[in-house]
Structures are given as structure tokens and as C-alpha cells.
Short mmCIF file of C-alpha atoms in Angstrom, two decimals:
data_model
loop_
_atom_site.label_atom_id
_atom_site.label_comp_id
_atom_site.label_asym_id
_atom_site.label_seq_id
_atom_site.Cartn_x
_atom_site.Cartn_y
_atom_site.Cartn_z
CA VAL A 1 138.55 57.26 39.12
CA LYS A 2 141.53 56.07 37.62
CA ARG A 3 143.45 53.45 39.91
CA TYR A 4 147.08 52.12 39.24
CA VAL A 5 148.28 48.99 40.09
CA GLY A 6 151.66 48.25 39.36
CA SER A 7 155.61 47.00 40.72
CA LEU A 8 157.60 50.43 41.17
CA GLY A 9 160.39 48.24 40.14
CA LEU A 10 161.65 47.91 43.93
CA GLU A 11 163.27 45.39 46.08
CA GLY A 12 162.52 46.15 49.38
CA SER A 13 160.09 45.94 52.84
CA ASN A 14 159.02 48.32 55.75
CA TYR A 15 158.31 51.18 53.59
CA ASP A 16 156.81 54.51 54.64
CA LEU A 17 154.73 57.10 51.79
CA GLY A 18 154.07 61.00 52.59
CA ARG A 19 153.14 64.02 50.44
CA ASP A 20 153.88 67.55 50.29
CA ALA A 21 151.08 70.56 50.51
CA ALA A 22 152.25 70.93 46.35
CA GLY A 23 151.16 66.79 45.94
CA ASN A 24 154.47 65.17 45.93
CA VAL A 25 154.56 61.49 47.01
CA TYR A 26 157.94 60.05 48.73
CA ILE A 27 158.57 56.97 49.44
CA LEU A 28 161.18 55.68 52.75
CA PHE A 29 161.78 51.99 52.65
CA LYS A 30 164.36 49.12 53.91
CA ALA A 31 166.58 47.69 51.45
CA GLY A 32 169.11 45.26 53.03
CA ASN A 33 170.87 46.71 56.08
CA ALA A 34 169.80 50.96 55.22
CA LEU A 35 167.34 52.92 53.98
CA TYR A 36 166.24 54.82 50.88
CA PHE A 37 164.18 57.20 50.13
CA GLY A 38 162.92 58.70 46.56
CA ARG A 39 159.70 60.30 45.03
CA ILE A 40 156.62 58.48 43.57
CA VAL A 41 155.94 59.70 39.66
CA ASP A 42 153.76 58.64 37.22
CA GLY A 43 154.22 55.37 39.21
CA GLU A 44 157.82 54.90 39.26
CA VAL A 45 160.41 55.54 42.08
CA VAL A 46 163.24 59.11 41.32
CA ASP A 47 165.59 60.89 42.65
CA LEU A 48 166.54 56.90 44.95
CA GLU A 49 168.69 57.30 47.13
CA THR A 50 170.60 55.82 50.77
CA LEU A 51 169.88 57.41 54.13
CA PRO A 52 173.28 57.60 54.95
CA GLU A 53 174.20 56.98 58.25
CA SER A 54 171.17 54.47 58.20
CA SER A 55 172.69 50.67 58.49
CA GLY A 56 171.74 48.82 61.16
CA VAL A 57 168.37 50.35 61.46
CA HIS A 58 165.77 48.14 62.66
CA VAL A 59 162.40 47.34 62.34
CA ARG A 60 161.01 44.00 64.56
CA TYR A 61 157.50 44.28 64.12
CA THR A 62 157.86 47.48 63.09
CA ARG A 63 158.81 50.41 60.24
CA PRO A 64 160.22 53.31 59.58
CA ARG A 65 158.55 56.06 60.00
CA LEU A 66 158.51 59.23 57.25
CA ALA A 67 157.51 62.55 58.15
CA VAL A 68 156.52 65.89 55.54
CA ARG A 69 156.57 69.11 56.27
CA PRO A 70 154.03 70.30 54.51
CA ASP A 71 155.82 72.67 52.57
CA GLY A 72 158.11 69.84 51.29
CA GLU A 73 161.36 72.09 52.32
CA SER A 74 162.60 68.80 55.05
CA ILE A 75 161.44 64.98 55.34
CA HIS A 76 162.21 63.37 58.81
CA THR A 77 162.67 59.71 60.00
CA ALA A 78 162.87 57.67 62.65
CA TRP A 79 164.07 54.42 64.18
CA ILE A 80 165.87 52.82 66.79
CA SER A 81 169.30 50.52 66.73
CA GLY A 82 170.03 47.62 68.59
CA THR A 83 167.83 45.53 70.54
CA PRO A 84 166.71 46.06 72.41
CA GLY A 85 166.27 49.94 71.74
CA GLU A 86 168.56 51.06 73.03
CA GLN A 87 167.84 54.90 71.68
CA VAL A 88 165.63 55.87 68.82
CA TYR A 89 167.68 58.05 66.03
CA HIS A 90 166.00 60.50 63.93
CA LEU A 91 167.85 61.13 60.24
CA TRP A 92 166.64 64.70 58.42
CA ARG A 93 166.91 65.92 54.99
CA ASP A 94 166.61 70.03 55.13
CA GLU A 95 165.74 72.22 52.24
CA ASP A 96 169.46 71.88 50.29
CA GLY A 97 168.89 67.95 50.09
CA GLN A 98 171.40 67.90 53.90
CA TRP A 99 170.52 64.81 55.59
CA THR A 100 171.45 65.18 59.02
CA ARG A 101 170.79 61.85 61.78
CA GLU A 102 171.14 62.32 66.37
CA VAL A 103 169.22 60.81 69.09
CA ALA A 104 166.19 62.30 69.57
CA TRP A 105 165.88 59.56 73.22
CA SER A 106 167.79 57.87 74.98
CA ASN A 107 167.84 55.42 78.22
CA GLY A 108 169.83 56.40 79.34
CA GLY A 109 171.66 53.48 80.79
CA ALA A 110 168.76 52.38 82.29
CA GLU A 111 166.57 48.50 82.16
CA GLU A 112 164.63 50.54 79.49
CA TRP A 113 163.86 50.47 75.78
CA ALA A 114 161.76 52.09 72.71
CA ALA A 115 160.75 49.95 70.36
CA CYS A 116 157.91 51.46 67.85
CA PRO A 117 158.62 55.37 67.09
CA SER A 118 156.17 57.45 64.62
CA VAL A 119 157.73 60.93 64.20
CA GLY A 120 155.89 64.20 62.56
CA VAL A 121 157.02 67.54 61.45
CA ASP A 122 153.91 70.27 61.77
CA ALA A 123 154.58 73.92 59.81
CA ASP A 124 156.40 75.56 61.99
CA GLY A 125 159.18 72.88 61.78
CA ALA A 126 158.68 71.07 64.88
CA VAL A 127 158.95 67.84 64.87
CA HIS A 128 156.99 65.41 66.87
CA LEU A 129 157.84 61.71 68.15
CA ILE A 130 155.67 59.26 70.27
CA ALA A 131 157.00 55.48 70.87
CA GLN A 132 156.56 53.09 72.92
CA LYS A 133 158.52 53.02 75.93
CA TRP A 134 159.15 49.00 77.82
CA TRP A 135 161.00 48.85 81.05
CA TYR A 136 161.83 45.53 82.52
CA ASP A 137 160.61 44.10 86.71
CA GLY A 138 163.21 41.74 87.49
CA GLN A 139 163.52 39.78 83.88
CA ASP A 140 160.21 40.38 83.19
CA GLN A 141 158.81 42.49 80.17
CA ASP A 142 156.38 44.49 82.73
CA GLU A 143 154.69 47.09 81.10
CA SER A 144 155.04 49.43 78.29
CA SER A 145 153.82 53.69 77.45
CA ILE A 146 153.23 55.43 75.37
CA VAL A 147 156.47 58.86 75.83
CA TYR A 148 156.37 61.85 73.53
CA VAL A 149 159.13 64.31 72.52
CA ARG A 150 159.58 66.78 70.70
CA ARG A 151 162.07 69.44 69.13
CA ASP A 152 161.26 72.91 67.46
CA GLY A 153 163.44 73.58 64.89
CA GLY A 154 166.78 73.79 65.55
CA GLY A 155 166.90 73.41 69.16
CA ALA A 156 167.17 70.80 71.52
CA TRP A 157 165.30 67.57 71.72
CA SER A 158 162.80 68.33 74.88
CA SER A 159 163.57 65.28 77.91
CA GLU A 160 160.12 62.90 77.62
CA THR A 161 156.64 62.99 78.77
CA VAL A 162 154.52 60.25 79.33
CA LEU A 163 150.79 60.63 76.98
CA TRP A 164 150.14 57.80 77.52
CA SER A 165 149.97 54.87 80.72
CA GLU A 166 148.38 52.06 82.88
CA ALA A 167 149.43 49.50 84.85
CA ASP A 168 149.87 46.35 83.66
CA LYS A 169 149.22 47.31 80.15
CA ASN A 170 151.67 47.34 77.27
CA TRP A 171 150.15 50.24 75.00
CA ARG A 172 151.84 50.00 71.78
CA ASP A 173 151.29 50.46 67.89
CA THR A 174 152.37 53.91 67.80
CA SER A 175 151.54 56.17 64.48
CA MET A 176 152.18 59.21 62.99
CA PHE A 177 150.47 61.67 60.70
CA THR A 178 151.64 65.76 59.56
CA ASP A 179 148.42 67.14 58.33
CA LEU A 180 148.23 69.97 55.37
CA ASP A 181 147.96 72.62 57.96
CA GLY A 182 151.21 71.07 59.64
CA GLY A 183 149.03 70.01 62.70
CA VAL A 184 150.40 66.87 64.06
CA HIS A 185 147.77 63.23 64.79
CA GLY A 186 149.47 61.09 66.76
CA THR A 187 147.66 57.42 67.63
CA TRP A 188 148.58 54.03 70.21
CA LYS A 189 147.01 50.52 70.87
CA SER A 190 146.70 48.45 73.63
CA LEU A 191 145.40 44.75 72.28
CA TYR A 192 141.76 44.37 73.82
CA ARG A 193 141.60 47.63 74.25
CA ALA A 194 140.04 51.55 72.43
CA GLY A 195 142.88 52.91 70.51
CA LYS A 196 143.57 56.53 71.29
CA TYR A 197 143.85 60.28 69.18
CA GLY A 198 146.24 62.96 69.87
CA TYR A 199 146.40 66.30 68.34
CA ALA A 200 147.94 69.08 68.15
CA ALA A 201 148.02 73.01 65.88
CA SER A 202 151.56 73.88 64.29
CA GLY A 203 154.12 74.65 67.25
CA ASP A 204 151.65 73.23 69.91
CA THR A 205 152.30 70.01 71.34
CA LEU A 206 150.65 66.67 72.16
CA ALA A 207 151.33 67.04 76.08
CA ASP A 208 149.13 69.53 76.46
CA HIS A 209 145.19 68.25 75.48
CA SER A 210 143.28 65.49 75.87
CA ILE A 211 143.84 62.14 74.30
CA ALA A 212 140.53 61.03 73.35
CA ASP A 213 139.26 57.44 72.13
CA ILE A 214 139.76 55.85 68.88
CA PRO A 215 136.75 52.61 69.19
CA ILE A 216 136.64 48.83 68.60
CA PRO A 217 134.74 48.19 65.74
CA ASP A 218 131.94 46.43 66.42
CA GLY A 219 132.09 42.72 66.14
CA GLU A 220 135.73 43.15 66.37
CA ASN A 221 137.59 42.06 70.09
CA THR A 222 141.15 44.40 69.18
CA LEU A 223 142.85 47.02 67.79
CA SER A 224 146.87 46.69 66.76
CA PHE A 225 148.63 48.28 64.08
CA GLY A 226 147.04 51.22 61.56
CA ASP A 227 147.90 54.81 59.93
CA THR A 228 146.22 57.84 60.89
CA PHE A 229 145.08 60.25 57.86
CA VAL A 230 143.02 63.51 57.98
CA THR A 231 141.01 64.86 54.68
CA ALA A 232 142.02 67.87 53.61
CA SER A 233 138.88 70.02 55.28
CA GLY A 234 140.07 68.65 58.80
#
């Protein structure tokens, strides 16, 4: 086994990685007030570009997430605007290399906001997004739930579905991953409790499936930030 450890020659932070079925590896990261995207080839970043309309991206407690359609025909990311996150933006690149930004979720002026959005794209081109939704109880942050929206290829974003919520519990630290068959996997956590995991096959929705526990390992007392990955065999 060969392992490469070295500098990519970039100055930035809050990065994420993705790959397609052909083995192309992509990187997304924040530098200054914008997002940058490129491919990693032989330990170097090529085709580096600044993502349009990405200024003002907010990365508190999270990072902009990257999702790659298995055939490589589209690339997706999501982030929140401002503090609190009154909107969740979805920025995606089509097969012609054209980037488009849209609002995937908005608080509509209510006393609620989003944080830690994660995005996945299945083989049919449907985009899936989960995020932590907070709201106020008087002047205090009361609790948070995990909300889910999806958009079929070229369609409109769905209304939100609450994937998980418990009274007086803060659910957070989302992660999504698209496997090479186009299935979408999502996880989220709450301090001092088992994490949660959901899956939807390509063309399906996370809202129609049961949620499984991710147990806390022996000797630990919590689960926090992490990622989800799947082997080629599933």
C-alpha cells in the first residue's frame, strides 16, 4: 500500500472531498470570503476555480459540504447565510460546467434558523439536504431538530420534513454521502446519545425510511462531528 502525505499548496480551511465512479477526486474549501473547487490529481489540485456567488458563506461549527453525482455530471454544495442561518443555499454545477445558486430552505421570517447543512445527490439527479433547525423559546435557544428537503432533477425544492426531533434535545453535526450506486446516506448526532442514520436508494426519499441508531462506542460518552462513507460492496 502506498500512502501520500504532502501539501496541496493551498491556503484555506473548512474543506470537503468527493469522488465519482470514474475515480476522479474533487475538493471544496473556503479561503478568504469565498469557496474554491478543483480536482486532485497525483497530489496536486488542478482546474481550480472560485465558485460564483459564494461570498459570505458561513462556516461556524461546520463546513460547506460537497456532493458528487456518481457519473460526475453534477457537483453540489450547500451552506448557510449569516448568523443565524436564515437561508440555506444550494450551489451546483451541471455537465456543461455552469454553476447555479438557489435557496434550498428559508426561515420565511420566522424565529428559526438553520445550521450545519449537508447535501447528497443520487444517480437520478435528485438532490437531498439535511440540516439542523433551531428556534427560539423567548430569548433562549430551546432545542433543535433535523429537517430534510429534496429536489428532483430540474424541479422545485420540497417543503421541509422533520426527520428527527426530541423535546429538550439538540440534534446536530449532520453528514451525507452518496455511494457509487447513487444511494444517499445521512447521519446526525446529539451529545451524550446514540447518533442516527438514514438511507435512501437512488430516486427514493429519506423521509419514507426508518432511522437506525449509531451506538456510542464502549468507553466513550458522546458522538460528535464525523463523516459517513460506504464500501463499494455496500
